[in-house]
CSV table of C-alpha atoms in Angstrom, one decimal:
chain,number,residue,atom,x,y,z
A,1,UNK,CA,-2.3,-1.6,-7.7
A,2,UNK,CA,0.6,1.0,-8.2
A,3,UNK,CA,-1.6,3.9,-6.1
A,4,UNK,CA,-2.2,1.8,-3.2
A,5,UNK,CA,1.4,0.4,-3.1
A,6,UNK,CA,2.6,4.3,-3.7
A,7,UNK,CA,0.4,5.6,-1.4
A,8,UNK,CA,1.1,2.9,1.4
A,9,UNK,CA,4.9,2.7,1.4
A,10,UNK,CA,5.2,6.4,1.4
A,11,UNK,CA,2.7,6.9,4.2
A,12,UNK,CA,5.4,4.5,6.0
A,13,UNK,CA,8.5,6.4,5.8
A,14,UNK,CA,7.1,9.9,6.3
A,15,UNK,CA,5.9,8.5,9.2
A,16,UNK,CA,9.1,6.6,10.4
A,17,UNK,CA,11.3,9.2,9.3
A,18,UNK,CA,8.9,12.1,11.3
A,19,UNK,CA,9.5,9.3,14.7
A,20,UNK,CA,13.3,8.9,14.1
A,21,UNK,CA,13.4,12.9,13.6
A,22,UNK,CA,11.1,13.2,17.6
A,23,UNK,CA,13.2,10.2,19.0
A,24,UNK,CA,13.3,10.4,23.0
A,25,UNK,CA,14.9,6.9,23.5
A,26,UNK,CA,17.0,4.5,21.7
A,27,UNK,CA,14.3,1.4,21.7
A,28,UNK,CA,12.4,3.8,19.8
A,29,UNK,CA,14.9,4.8,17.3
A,30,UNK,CA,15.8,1.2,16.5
A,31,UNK,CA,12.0,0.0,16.0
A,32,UNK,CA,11.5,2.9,13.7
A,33,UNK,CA,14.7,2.3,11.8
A,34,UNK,CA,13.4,-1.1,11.3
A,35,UNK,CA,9.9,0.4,10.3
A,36,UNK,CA,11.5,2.7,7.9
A,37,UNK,CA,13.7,0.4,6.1
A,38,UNK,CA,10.7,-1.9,6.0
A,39,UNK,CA,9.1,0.8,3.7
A,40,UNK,CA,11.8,1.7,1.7
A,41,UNK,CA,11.9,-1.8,0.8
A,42,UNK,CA,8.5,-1.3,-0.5
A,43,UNK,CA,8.7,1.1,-2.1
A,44,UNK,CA,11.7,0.0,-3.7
A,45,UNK,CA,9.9,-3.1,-5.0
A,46,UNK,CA,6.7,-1.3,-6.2
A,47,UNK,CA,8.0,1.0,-8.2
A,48,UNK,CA,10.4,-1.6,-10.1
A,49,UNK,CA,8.0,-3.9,-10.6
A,50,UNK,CA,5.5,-0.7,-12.2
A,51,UNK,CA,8.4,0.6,-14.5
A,52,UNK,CA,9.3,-3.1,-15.3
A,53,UNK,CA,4.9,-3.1,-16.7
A,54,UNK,CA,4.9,0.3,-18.5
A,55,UNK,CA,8.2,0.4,-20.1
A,56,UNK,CA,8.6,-0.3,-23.8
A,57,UNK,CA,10.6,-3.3,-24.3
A,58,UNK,CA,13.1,-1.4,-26.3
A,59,UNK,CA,14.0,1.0,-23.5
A,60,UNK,CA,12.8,-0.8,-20.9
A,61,UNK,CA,16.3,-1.3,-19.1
A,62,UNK,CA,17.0,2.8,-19.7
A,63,UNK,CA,13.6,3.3,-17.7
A,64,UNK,CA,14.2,0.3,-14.9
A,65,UNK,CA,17.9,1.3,-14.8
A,66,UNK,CA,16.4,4.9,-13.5
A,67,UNK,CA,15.2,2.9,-10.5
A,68,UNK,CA,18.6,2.0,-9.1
A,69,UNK,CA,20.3,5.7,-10.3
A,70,UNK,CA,17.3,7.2,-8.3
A,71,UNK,CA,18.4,4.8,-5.5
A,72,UNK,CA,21.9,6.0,-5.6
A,73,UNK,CA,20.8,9.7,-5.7
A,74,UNK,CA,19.0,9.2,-2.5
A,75,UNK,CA,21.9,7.1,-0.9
A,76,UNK,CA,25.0,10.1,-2.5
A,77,UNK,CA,21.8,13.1,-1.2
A,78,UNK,CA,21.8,11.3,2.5
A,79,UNK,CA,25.2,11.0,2.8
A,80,UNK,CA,26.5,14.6,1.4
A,81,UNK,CA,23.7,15.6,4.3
A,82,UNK,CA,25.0,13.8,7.2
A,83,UNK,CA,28.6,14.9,6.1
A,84,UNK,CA,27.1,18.5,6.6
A,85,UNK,CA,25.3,18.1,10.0
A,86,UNK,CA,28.6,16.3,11.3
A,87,UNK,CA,29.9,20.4,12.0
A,88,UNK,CA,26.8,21.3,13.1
A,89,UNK,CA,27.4,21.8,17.0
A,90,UNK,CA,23.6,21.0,18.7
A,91,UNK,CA,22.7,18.1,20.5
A,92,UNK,CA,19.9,17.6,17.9
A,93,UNK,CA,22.1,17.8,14.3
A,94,UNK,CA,21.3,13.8,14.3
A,95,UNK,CA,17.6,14.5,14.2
A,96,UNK,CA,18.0,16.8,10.8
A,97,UNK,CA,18.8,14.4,8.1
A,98,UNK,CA,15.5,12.4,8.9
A,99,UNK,CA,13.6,15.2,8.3
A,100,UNK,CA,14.5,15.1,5.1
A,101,UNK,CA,13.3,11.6,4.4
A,102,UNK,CA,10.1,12.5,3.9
A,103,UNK,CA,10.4,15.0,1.1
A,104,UNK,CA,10.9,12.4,-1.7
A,105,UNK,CA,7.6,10.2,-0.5
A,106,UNK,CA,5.6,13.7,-0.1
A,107,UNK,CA,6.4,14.3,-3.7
A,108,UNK,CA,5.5,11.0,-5.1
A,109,UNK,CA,2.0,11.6,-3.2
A,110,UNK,CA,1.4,14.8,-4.6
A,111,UNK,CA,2.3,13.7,-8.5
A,112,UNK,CA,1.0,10.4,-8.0
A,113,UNK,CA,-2.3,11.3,-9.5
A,114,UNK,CA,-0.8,11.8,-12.8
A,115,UNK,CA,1.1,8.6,-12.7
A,116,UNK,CA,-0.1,5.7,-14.8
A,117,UNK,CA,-1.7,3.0,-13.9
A,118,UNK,CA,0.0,-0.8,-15.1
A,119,UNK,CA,-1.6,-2.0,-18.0
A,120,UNK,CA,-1.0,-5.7,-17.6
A,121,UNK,CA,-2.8,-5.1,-14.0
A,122,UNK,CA,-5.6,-3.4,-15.8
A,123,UNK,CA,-6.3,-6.6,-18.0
A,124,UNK,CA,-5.7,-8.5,-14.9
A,125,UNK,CA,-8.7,-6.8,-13.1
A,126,UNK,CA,-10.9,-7.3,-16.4
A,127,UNK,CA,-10.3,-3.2,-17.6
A,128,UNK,CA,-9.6,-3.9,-21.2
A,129,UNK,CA,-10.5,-0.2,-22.5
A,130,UNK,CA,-8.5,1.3,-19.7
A,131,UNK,CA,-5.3,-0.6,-20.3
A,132,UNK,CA,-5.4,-0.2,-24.2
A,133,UNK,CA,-6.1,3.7,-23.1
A,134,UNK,CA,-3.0,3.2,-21.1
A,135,UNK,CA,-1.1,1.7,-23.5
A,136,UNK,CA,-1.7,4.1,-26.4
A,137,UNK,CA,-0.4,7.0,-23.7
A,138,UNK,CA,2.7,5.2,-23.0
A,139,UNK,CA,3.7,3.4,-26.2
A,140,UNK,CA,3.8,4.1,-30.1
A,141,UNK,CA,0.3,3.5,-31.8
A,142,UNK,CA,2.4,0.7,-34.0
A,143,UNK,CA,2.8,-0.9,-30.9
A,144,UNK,CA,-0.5,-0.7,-29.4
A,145,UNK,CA,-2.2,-3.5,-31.3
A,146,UNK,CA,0.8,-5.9,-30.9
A,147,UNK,CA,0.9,-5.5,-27.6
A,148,UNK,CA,-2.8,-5.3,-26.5
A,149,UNK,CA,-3.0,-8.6,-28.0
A,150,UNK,CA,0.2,-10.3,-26.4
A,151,UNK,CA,-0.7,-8.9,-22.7
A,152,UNK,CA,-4.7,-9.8,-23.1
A,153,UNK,CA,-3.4,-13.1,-24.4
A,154,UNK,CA,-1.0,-14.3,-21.9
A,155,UNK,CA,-3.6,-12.8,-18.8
A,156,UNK,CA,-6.0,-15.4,-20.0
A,157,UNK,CA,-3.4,-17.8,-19.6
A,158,UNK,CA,-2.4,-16.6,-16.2
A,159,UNK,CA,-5.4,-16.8,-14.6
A,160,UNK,CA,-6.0,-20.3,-14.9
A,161,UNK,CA,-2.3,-20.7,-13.8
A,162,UNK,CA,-1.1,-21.1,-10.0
A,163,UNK,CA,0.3,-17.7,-8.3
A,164,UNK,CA,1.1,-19.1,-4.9
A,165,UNK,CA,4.5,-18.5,-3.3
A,166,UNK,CA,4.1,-22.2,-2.9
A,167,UNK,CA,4.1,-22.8,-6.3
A,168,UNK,CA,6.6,-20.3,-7.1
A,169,UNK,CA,9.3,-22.8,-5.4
A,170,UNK,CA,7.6,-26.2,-6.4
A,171,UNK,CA,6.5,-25.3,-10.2
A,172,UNK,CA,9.7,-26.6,-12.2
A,173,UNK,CA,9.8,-23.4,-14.6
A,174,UNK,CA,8.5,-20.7,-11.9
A,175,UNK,CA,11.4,-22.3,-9.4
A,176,UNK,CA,14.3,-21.6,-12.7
A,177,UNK,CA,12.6,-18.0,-12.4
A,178,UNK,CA,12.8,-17.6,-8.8
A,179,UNK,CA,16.2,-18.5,-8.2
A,180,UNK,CA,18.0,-16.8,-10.9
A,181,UNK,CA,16.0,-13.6,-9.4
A,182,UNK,CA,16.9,-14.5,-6.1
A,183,UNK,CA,20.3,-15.4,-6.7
A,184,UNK,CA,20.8,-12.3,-9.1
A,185,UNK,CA,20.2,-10.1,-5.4
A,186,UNK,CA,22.3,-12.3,-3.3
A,187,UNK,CA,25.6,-10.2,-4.0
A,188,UNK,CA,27.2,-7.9,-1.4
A,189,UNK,CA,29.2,-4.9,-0.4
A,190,UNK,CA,31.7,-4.1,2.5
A,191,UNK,CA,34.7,-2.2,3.2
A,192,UNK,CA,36.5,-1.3,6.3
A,193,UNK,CA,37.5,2.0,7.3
A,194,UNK,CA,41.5,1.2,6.8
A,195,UNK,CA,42.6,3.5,9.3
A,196,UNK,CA,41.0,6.7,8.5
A,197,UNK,CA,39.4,9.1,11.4
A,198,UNK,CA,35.9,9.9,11.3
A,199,UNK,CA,35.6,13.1,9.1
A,200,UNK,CA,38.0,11.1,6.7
A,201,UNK,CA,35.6,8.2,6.4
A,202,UNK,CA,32.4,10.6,6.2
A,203,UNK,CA,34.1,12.3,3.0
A,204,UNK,CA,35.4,9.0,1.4
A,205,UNK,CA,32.1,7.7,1.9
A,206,UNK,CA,30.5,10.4,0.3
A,207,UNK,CA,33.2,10.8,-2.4
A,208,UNK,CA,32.7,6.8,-2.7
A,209,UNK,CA,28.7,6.9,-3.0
A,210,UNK,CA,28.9,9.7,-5.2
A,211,UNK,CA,31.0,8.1,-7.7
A,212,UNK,CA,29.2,5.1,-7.5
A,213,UNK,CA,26.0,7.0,-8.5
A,214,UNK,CA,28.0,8.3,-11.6
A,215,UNK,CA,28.4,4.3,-12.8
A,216,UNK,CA,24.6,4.1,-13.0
A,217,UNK,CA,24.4,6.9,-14.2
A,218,UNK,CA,26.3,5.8,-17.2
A,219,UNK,CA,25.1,2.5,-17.1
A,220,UNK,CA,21.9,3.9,-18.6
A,221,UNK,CA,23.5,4.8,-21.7
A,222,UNK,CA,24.3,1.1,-22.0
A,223,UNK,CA,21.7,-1.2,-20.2
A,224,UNK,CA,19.9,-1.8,-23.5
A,225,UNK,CA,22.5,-2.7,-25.8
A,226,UNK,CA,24.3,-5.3,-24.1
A,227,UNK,CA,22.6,-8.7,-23.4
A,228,UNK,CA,21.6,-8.9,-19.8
A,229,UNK,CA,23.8,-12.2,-18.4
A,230,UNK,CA,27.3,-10.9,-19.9
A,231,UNK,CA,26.4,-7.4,-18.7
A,232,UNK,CA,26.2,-8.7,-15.4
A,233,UNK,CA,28.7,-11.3,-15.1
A,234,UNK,CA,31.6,-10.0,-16.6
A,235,UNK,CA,30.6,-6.7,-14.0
A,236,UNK,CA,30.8,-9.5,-11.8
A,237,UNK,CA,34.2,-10.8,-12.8
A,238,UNK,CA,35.6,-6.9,-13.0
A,239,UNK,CA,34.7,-6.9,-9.3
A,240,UNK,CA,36.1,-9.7,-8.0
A,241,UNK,CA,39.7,-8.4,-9.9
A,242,UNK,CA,38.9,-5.3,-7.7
A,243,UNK,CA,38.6,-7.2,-4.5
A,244,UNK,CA,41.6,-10.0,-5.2
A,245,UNK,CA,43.9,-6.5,-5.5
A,246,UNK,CA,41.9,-5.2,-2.1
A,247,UNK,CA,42.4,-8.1,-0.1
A,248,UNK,CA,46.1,-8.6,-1.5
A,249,UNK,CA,46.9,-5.2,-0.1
A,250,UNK,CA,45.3,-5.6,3.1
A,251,UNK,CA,47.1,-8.8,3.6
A,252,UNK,CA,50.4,-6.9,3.2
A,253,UNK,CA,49.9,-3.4,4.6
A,254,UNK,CA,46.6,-3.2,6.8
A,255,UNK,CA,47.9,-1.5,10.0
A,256,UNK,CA,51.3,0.2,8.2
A,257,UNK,CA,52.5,3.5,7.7
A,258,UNK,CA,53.0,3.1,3.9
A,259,UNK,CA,50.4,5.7,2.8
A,260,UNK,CA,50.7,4.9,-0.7
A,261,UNK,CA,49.5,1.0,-0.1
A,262,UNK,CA,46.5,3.0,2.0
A,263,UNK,CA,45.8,5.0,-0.7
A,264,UNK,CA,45.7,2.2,-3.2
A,265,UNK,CA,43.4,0.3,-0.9
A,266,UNK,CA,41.0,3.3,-0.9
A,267,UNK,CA,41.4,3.2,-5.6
A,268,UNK,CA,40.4,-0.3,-5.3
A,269,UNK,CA,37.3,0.4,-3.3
A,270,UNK,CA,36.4,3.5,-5.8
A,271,UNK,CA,36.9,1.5,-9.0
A,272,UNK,CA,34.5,-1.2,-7.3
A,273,UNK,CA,31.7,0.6,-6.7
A,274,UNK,CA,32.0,2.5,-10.2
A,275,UNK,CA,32.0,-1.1,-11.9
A,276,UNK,CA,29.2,-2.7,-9.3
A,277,UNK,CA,27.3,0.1,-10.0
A,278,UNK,CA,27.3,0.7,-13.5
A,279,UNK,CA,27.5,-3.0,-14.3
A,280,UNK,CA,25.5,-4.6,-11.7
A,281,UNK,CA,23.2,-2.5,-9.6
A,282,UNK,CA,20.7,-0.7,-12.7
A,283,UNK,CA,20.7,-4.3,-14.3
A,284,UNK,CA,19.9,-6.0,-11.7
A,285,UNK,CA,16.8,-4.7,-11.5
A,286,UNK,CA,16.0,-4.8,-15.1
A,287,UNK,CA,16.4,-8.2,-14.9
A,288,UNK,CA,14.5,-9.4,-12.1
A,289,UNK,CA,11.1,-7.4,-13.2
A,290,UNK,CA,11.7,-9.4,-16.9
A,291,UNK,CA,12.3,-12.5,-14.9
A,292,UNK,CA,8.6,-13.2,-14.0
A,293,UNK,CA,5.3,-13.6,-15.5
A,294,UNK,CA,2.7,-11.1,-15.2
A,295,UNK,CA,0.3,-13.2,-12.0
A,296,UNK,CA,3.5,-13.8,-10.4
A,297,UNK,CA,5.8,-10.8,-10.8
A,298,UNK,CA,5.1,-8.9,-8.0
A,299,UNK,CA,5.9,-11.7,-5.6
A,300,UNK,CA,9.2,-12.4,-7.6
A,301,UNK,CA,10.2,-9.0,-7.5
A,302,UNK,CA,9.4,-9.1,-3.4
A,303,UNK,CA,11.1,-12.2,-3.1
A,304,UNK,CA,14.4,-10.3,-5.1
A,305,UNK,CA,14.6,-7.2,-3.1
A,306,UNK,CA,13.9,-9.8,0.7
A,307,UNK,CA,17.1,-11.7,-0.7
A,308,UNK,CA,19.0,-8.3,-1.2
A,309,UNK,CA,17.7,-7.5,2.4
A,310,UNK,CA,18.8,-10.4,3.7
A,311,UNK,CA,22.2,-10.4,3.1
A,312,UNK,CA,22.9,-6.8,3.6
A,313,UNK,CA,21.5,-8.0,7.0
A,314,UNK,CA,23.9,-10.9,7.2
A,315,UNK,CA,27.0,-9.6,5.7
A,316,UNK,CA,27.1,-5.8,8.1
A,317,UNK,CA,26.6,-8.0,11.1
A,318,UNK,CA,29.5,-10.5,10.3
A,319,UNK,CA,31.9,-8.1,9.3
A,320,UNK,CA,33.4,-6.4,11.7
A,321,UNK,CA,33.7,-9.7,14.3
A,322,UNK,CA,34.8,-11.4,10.9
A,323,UNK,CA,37.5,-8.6,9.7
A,324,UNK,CA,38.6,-8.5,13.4
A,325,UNK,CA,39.0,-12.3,13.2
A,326,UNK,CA,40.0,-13.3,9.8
A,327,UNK,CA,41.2,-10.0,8.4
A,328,UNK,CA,42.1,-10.2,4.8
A,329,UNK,CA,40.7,-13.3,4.6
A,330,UNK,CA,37.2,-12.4,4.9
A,331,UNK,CA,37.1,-11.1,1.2
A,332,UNK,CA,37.6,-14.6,0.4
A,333,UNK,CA,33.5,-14.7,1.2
A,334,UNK,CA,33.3,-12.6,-1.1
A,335,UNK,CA,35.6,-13.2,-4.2
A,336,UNK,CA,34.9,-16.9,-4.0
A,337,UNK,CA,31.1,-16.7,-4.1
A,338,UNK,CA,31.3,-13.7,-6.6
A,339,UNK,CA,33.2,-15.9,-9.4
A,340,UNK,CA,31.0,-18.6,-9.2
A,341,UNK,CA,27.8,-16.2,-9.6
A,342,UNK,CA,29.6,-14.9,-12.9
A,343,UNK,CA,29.8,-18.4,-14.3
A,344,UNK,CA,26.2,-18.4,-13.7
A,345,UNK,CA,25.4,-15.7,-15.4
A,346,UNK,CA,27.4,-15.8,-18.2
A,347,UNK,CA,27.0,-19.8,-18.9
A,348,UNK,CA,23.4,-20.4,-17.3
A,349,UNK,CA,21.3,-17.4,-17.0
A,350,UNK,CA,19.0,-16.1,-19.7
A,351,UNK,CA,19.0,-13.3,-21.8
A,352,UNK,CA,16.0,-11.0,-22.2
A,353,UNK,CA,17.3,-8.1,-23.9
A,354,UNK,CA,14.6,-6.3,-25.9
A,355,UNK,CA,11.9,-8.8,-25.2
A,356,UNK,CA,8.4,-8.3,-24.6
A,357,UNK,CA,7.6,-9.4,-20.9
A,358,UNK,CA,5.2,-11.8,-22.4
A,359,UNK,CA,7.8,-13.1,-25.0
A,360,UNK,CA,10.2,-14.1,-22.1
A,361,UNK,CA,8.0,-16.9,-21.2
A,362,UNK,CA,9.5,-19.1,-23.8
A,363,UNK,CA,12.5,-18.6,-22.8
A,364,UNK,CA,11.3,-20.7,-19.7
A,365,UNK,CA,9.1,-23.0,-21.5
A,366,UNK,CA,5.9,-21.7,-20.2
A,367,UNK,CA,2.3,-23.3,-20.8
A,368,UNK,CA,1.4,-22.2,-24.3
A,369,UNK,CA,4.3,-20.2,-25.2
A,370,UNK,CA,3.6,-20.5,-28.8
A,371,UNK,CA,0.5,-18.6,-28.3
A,372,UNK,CA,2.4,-15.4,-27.5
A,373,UNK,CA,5.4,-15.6,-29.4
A,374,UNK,CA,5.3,-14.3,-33.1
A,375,UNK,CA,2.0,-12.6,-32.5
A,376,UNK,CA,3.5,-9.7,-33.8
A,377,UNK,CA,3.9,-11.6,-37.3
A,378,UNK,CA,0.1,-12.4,-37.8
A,379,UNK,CA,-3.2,-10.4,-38.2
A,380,UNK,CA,-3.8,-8.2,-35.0
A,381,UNK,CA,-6.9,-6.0,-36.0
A,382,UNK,CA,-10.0,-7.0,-34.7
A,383,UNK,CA,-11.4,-8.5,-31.6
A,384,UNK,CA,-10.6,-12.2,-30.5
A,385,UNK,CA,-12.4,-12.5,-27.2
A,386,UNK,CA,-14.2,-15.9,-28.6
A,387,UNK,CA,-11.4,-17.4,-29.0
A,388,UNK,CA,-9.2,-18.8,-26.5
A,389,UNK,CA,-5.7,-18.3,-26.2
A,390,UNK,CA,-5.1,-22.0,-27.7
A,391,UNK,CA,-7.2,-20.7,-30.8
A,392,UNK,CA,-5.3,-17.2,-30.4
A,393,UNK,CA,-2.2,-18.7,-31.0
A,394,UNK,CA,-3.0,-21.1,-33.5
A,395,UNK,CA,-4.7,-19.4,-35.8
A,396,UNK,CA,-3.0,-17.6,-39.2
């Protein structure tokens, strides 16, 4: 599962980014920039979804978390580059930076042999031996047994279970799942230029990226000690104080020559993107891989990182008509939204700190929770493939 999604996604942008770099017309460069979004999307969801599956539950949200820092190191590396080709004086300095693209996806090919394959897919596909192989490289030998059992367990449950998209949105507990992840990736980010010339925005926006990729950074230190809802919401809260200040001071000096009101604007953006980052972005996807069983959890992550596409889609195309239009007021969309998703969190939204993925489904009320849950507390030697999970779970 993990090679061919790998393999696939990476094929895409090498080849999109090699077209963007060899562009001869602008239809051409737009389709491809589609194309190579497309798999960066991919591979953005693959590999969550794989750390989500071989991560230990007590460090799982240091070894998800790495997902969104990676991210950020590709957005801060892309950004310092374009900075740098901005003085280069040829025609072609555009056509650089997408060389580059391709490095990262070349190097995930050539280590992707050594890369492990999921466990939980393993015992999906019927390879016991090779997932408890896989297991005892990527886990502690206490944790083997334990686990082994919980994942064989719940698999048997799964495949007698629907894993439609269908039933994703008409299954009462599957439907909680998908719209907390869903809703978890329906937050934004935009900020206006304020006045700045080009150069100046290139630096602030690397200066602005870069800082935001020392927030996840950090956030790693932190991800697994703090449960997952307040982690999030009261990042979320944090940020809307960051953008009722924003807005306040574009409402009263957009357009002036008061520097220091400028300069202020620019703080408030700075300290956003440290807080959304190290609060927000690494957790975020932590918490949508836990979100979803194991015959499910690749769709549910999908469906996340679409919603996150979506509204990046919806929210750049607004916002310069809507800034134009409604100035100040615009952040409004944002702030209003943004405090009602904190309540969310913090009020509705479960926590799944620490948890075994197959321990999360009682948290939802799954079909035969109890046969998972407190597995850990009974006898785990042996083999139990006459029994079924019913028996599994009920028996002392």
């Amino acid at each position: 599962m993990a090679d061919f999604a790998f393999i696939q996604s990476a094929a895409i942008i090498i080849i999109a980014g090699a077209v963007l770099a060899g562009s001869v017309h602008v239809a051409q460069f737009i389709v491809f920039r589609f194309v190579s979004g497309a798999g960066t999307y991919m591979m953005i969801s693959s590999v969550t979804l794989w750390m989500t599956e071989i991560a230990p539950p007590s460090i799982r949200g240091i070894l998800v978390g790495l997902v969104g820092a990676s991210l950020l190191f590709g957005y801060v590396s892309s950004i310092w580059v374009g900075y740098g080709f901005y003085f280069f004086e040829s025609s072609n300095a555009w056509r650089i930076p997408f060389v580059f693209q391709g490095f990262p996806a070349l190097l995930l090919l050539a280590l992707l042999y050594w890369l492990p394959e999921s466990p939980r897919w393993l015992m999906l596909q019927g390879r016991h031996d090779q997932a408890r192989d896989n297991l005892l490289k990527l886990h502690t030998p206490e944790e083997v047994d334990v686990e082994f059992l919980q994942i064989r367990t719940q698999v048997e449950i799964d495949k007698t279970l629907p894993s439609s998209y269908w039933a994703m949105f008409t299954n009462r507990n599957y439907r909680k799942r998908t719209l907390i992840g869903m809703g978890t990736f329906a937050r934004y980010l935009i900020y206006g230029a304020l006045g700045f010339g080009v150069e100046t925005q290139l630096i602030y926006a690397a200066a602005w990226l870069t800082l935001g990729w020392g927030g996840g950074c950090l956030a790693l230190v932190v991800v697994d000690k703090i449960p997952r809802p307040k982690f999030i919401g009261y990042g979320l809260l944090a940020c809307q104080a960051c953008l009722i200040i924003e807005a306040a001071l574009v409402a009263n000096f957009a357009g002036s020559d008061n520097k220091t009101a400028i300069r202020a604007c620019v703080a408030m953006l700075f300290l956003f993107v440290f807080i959304y980052e190290f609060a927000l972005d690494s957790a975020q996807s932590v918490y949508l891989g836990e979100l979803f069983p194991t015959h499910i959890r690749a769709k549910g992550v999908s469906l996340g990182c679409r919603t996150l596409a979506l509204m990046n889609v919806i929210w750049l195309s607004v916002a310069p008509t809507a800034f134009n239009s409604i100035g100040w007021k615009f952040y409004l969309c944002f702030i209003i939204p943004g405090c009602f998703c904190a309540a969310m969190f913090l009020y509705y939204f479960p926590d799944t700190l620490g948890l075994p993925l197959e321990e999360i489904n009682a948290i939802f009320e799954d079909e035969y929770r109890d046969s998972i849950v407190g597995i850990e507390e009974r006898n785990v030697k042996g083999s139990f493939s006459d029994k079924s999970p019913k028996e599994v779970g009920s028996s002392e």
